[in-house]
mmCIF file of C-alpha atoms in Angstrom:
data_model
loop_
_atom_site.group_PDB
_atom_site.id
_atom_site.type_symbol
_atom_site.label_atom_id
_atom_site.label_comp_id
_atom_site.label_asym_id
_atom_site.label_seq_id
_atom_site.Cartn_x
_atom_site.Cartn_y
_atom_site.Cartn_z
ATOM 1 C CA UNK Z 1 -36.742 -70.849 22.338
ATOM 2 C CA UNK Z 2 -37.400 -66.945 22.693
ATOM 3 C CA UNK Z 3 -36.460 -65.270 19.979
ATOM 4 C CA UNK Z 4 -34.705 -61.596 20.768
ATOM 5 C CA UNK Z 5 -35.107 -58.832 17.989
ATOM 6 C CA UNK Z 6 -32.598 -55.354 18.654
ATOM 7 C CA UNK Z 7 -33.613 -52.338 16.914
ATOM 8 C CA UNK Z 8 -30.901 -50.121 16.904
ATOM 9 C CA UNK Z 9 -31.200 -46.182 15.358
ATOM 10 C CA UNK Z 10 -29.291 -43.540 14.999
ATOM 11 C CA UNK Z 11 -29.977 -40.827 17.660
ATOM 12 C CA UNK Z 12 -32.859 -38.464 16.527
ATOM 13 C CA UNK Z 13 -30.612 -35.017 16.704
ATOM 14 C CA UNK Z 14 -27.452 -36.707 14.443
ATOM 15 C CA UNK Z 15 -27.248 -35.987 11.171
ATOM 16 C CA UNK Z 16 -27.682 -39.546 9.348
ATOM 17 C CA UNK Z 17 -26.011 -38.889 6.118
ATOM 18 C CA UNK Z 18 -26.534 -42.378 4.859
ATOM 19 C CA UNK Z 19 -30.251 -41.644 5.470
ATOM 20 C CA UNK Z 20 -29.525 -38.467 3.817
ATOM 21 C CA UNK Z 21 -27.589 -40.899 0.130
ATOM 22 C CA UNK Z 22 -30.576 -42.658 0.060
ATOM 23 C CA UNK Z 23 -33.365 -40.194 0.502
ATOM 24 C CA UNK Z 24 -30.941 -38.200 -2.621
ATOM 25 C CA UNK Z 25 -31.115 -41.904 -4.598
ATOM 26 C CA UNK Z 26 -35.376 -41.596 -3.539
ATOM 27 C CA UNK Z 27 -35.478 -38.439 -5.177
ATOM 28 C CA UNK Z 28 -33.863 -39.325 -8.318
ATOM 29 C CA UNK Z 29 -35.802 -42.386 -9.180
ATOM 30 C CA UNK Z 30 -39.062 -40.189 -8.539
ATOM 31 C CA UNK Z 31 -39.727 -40.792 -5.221
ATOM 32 C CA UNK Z 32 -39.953 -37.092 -4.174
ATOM 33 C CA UNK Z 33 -41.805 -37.645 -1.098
ATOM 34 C CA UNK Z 34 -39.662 -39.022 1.105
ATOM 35 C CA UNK Z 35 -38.251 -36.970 3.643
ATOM 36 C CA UNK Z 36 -36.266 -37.196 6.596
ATOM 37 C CA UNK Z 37 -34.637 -40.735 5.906
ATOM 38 C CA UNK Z 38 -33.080 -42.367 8.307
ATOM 39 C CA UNK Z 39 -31.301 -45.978 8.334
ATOM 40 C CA UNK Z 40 -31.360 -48.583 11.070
ATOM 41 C CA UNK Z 41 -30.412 -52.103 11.854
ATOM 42 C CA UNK Z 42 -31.939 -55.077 13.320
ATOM 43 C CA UNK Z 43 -30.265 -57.559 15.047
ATOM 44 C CA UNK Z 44 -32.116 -60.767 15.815
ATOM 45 C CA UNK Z 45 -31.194 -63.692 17.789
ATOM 46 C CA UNK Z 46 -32.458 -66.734 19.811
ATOM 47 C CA UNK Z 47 -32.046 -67.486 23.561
ATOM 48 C CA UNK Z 48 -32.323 -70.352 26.181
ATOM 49 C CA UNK Z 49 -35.684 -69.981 27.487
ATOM 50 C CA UNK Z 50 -35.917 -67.768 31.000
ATOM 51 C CA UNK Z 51 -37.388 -65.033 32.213
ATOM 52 C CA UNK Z 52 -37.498 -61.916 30.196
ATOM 53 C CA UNK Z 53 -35.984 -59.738 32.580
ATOM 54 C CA UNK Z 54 -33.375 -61.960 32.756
ATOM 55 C CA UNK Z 55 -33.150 -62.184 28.769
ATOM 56 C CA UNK Z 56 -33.234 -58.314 28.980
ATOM 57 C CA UNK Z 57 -30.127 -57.565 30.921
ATOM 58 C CA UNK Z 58 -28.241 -59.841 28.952
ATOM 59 C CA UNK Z 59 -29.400 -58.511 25.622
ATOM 60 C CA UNK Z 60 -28.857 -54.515 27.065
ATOM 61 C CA UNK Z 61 -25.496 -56.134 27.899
ATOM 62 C CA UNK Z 62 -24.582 -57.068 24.496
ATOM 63 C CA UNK Z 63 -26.125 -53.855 22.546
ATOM 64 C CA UNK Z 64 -23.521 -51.777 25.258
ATOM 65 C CA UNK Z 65 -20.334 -54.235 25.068
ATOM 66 C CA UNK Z 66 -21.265 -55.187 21.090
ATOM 67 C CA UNK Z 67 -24.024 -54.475 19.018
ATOM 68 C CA UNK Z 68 -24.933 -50.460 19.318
ATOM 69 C CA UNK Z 69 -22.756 -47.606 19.589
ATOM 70 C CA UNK Z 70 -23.764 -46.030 22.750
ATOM 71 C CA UNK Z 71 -22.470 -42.431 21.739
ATOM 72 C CA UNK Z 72 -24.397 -42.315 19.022
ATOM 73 C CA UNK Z 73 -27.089 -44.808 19.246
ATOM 74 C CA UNK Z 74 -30.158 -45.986 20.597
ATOM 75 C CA UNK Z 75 -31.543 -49.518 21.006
ATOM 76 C CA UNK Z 76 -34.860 -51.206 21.438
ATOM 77 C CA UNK Z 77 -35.534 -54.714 22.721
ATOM 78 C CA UNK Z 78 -38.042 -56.975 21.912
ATOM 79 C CA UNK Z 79 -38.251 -60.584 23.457
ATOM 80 C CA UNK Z 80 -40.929 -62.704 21.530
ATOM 81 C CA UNK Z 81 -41.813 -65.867 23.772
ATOM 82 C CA UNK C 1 -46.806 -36.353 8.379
ATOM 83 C CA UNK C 2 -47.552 -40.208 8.139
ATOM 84 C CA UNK C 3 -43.708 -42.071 9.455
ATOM 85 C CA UNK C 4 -43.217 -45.666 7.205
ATOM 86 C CA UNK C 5 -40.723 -47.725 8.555
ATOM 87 C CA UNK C 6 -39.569 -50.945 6.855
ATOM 88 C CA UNK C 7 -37.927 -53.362 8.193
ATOM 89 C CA UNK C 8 -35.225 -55.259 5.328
ATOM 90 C CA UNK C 9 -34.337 -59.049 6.578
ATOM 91 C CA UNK C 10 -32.143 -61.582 4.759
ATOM 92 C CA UNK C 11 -34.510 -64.183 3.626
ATOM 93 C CA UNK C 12 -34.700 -66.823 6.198
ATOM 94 C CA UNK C 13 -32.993 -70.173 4.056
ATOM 95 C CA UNK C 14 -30.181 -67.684 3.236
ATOM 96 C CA UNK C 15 -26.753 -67.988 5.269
ATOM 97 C CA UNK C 16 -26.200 -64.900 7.002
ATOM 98 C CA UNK C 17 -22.534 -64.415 6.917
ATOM 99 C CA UNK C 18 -22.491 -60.860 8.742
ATOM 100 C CA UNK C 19 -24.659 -62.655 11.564
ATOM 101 C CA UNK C 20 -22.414 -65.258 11.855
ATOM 102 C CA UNK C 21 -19.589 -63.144 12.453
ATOM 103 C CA UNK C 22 -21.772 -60.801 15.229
ATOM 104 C CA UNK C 23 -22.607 -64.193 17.122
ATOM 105 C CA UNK C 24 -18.799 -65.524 16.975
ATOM 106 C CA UNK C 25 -17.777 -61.703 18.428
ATOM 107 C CA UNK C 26 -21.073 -62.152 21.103
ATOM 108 C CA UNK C 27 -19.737 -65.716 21.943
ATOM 109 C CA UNK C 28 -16.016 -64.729 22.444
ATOM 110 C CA UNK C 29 -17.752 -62.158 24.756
ATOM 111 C CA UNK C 30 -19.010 -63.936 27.026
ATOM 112 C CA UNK C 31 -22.587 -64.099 25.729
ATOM 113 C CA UNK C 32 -23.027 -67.900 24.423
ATOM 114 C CA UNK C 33 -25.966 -67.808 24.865
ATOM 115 C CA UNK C 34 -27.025 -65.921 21.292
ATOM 116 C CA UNK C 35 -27.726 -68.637 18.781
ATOM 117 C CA UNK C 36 -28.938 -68.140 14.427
ATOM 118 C CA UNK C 37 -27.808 -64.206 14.653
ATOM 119 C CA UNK C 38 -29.329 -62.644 11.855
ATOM 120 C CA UNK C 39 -28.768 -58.967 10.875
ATOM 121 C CA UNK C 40 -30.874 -56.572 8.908
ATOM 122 C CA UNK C 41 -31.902 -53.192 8.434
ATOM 123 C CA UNK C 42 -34.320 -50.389 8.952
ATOM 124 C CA UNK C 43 -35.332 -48.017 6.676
ATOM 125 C CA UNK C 44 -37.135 -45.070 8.201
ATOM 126 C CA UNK C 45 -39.062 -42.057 5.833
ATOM 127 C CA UNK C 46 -41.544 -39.373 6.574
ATOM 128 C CA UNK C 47 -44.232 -39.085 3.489
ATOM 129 C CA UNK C 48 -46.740 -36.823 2.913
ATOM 130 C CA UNK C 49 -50.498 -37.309 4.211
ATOM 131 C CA UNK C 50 -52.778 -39.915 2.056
ATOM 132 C CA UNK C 51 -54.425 -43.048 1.931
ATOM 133 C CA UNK C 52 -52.472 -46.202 3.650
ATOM 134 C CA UNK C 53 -53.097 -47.834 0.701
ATOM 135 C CA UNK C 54 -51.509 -45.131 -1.748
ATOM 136 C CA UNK C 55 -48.807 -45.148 0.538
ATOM 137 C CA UNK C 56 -47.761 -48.869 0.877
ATOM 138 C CA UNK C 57 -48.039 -49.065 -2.758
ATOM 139 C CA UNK C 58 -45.524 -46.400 -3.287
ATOM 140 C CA UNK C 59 -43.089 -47.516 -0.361
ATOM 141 C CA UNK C 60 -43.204 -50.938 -2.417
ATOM 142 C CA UNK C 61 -42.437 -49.614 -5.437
ATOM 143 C CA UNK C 62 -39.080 -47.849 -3.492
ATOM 144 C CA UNK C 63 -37.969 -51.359 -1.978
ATOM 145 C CA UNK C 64 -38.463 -52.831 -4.870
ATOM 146 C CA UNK C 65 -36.597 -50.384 -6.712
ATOM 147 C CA UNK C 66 -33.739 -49.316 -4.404
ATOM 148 C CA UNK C 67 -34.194 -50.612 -0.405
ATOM 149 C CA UNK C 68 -34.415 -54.062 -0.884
ATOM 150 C CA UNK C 69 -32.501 -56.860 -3.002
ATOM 151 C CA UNK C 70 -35.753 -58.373 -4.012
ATOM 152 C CA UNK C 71 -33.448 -61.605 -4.684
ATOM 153 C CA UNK C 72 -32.052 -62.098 -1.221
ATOM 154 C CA UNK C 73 -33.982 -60.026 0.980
ATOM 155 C CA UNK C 74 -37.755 -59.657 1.938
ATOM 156 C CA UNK C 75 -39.231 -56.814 3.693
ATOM 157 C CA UNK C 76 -41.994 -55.359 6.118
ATOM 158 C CA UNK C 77 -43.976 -51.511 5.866
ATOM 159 C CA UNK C 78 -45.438 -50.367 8.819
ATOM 160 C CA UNK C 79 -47.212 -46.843 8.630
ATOM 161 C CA UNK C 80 -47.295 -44.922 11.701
ATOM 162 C CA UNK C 81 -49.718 -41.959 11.314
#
């Protein structure tokens, strides 16, 4: 049963101010050298077996109707057989 | 500027109750298909130049610290130079 991983980010020219509470909470246990952090999520999920371009459309279906925020989002798909 | 991105997932014999709750929304959707949704998240940080090594060691010391509930959740680093 293929299993389906979403990675879904923030796009690149929003401000992430989450990113920007935990790079702060970085600094302030020492971590200094972090910079420019950003937060994400990962959705993961199995399908019936098919063909991955089949798989595809239905996952890009869900990340538009569900799982991302296409204003402000952008997804990647991974389909691992 | 080396880019680490880690990737925080629920550990695997853990009930996911967020997922569960994505895959009922997916399923009242239309998509039944989407069995064992599991959620997690990405944590994304430039760093400063260095050894890989140097570098993984400090990005565990952060999850360990802060990004990561070392009792519930396991993690990934990748380093993108």
């Amino acid at each position: 049963m293929p299993r389906v991983i979403v990675y879904v980010t923030l796009k690149p020219t929003l401000l992430d101010a989450q990113g920007r509470t935990v790079q702060t909470a970085l600094h302030s246990l020492g971590f200094g050298e972090a910079g420019d952090v950003r937060l994400g999520k990962i959705i993961e999920m199995n399908v019936p077996e098919g063909d991955e371009a089949g798989i595809r459309a239905r996952v890009v279906a869900m990340c538009d109707e569900l799982l991302a925020n296409p204003v402000t989002e952008s997804y990647r798909i991974e389909v691992e057989a």
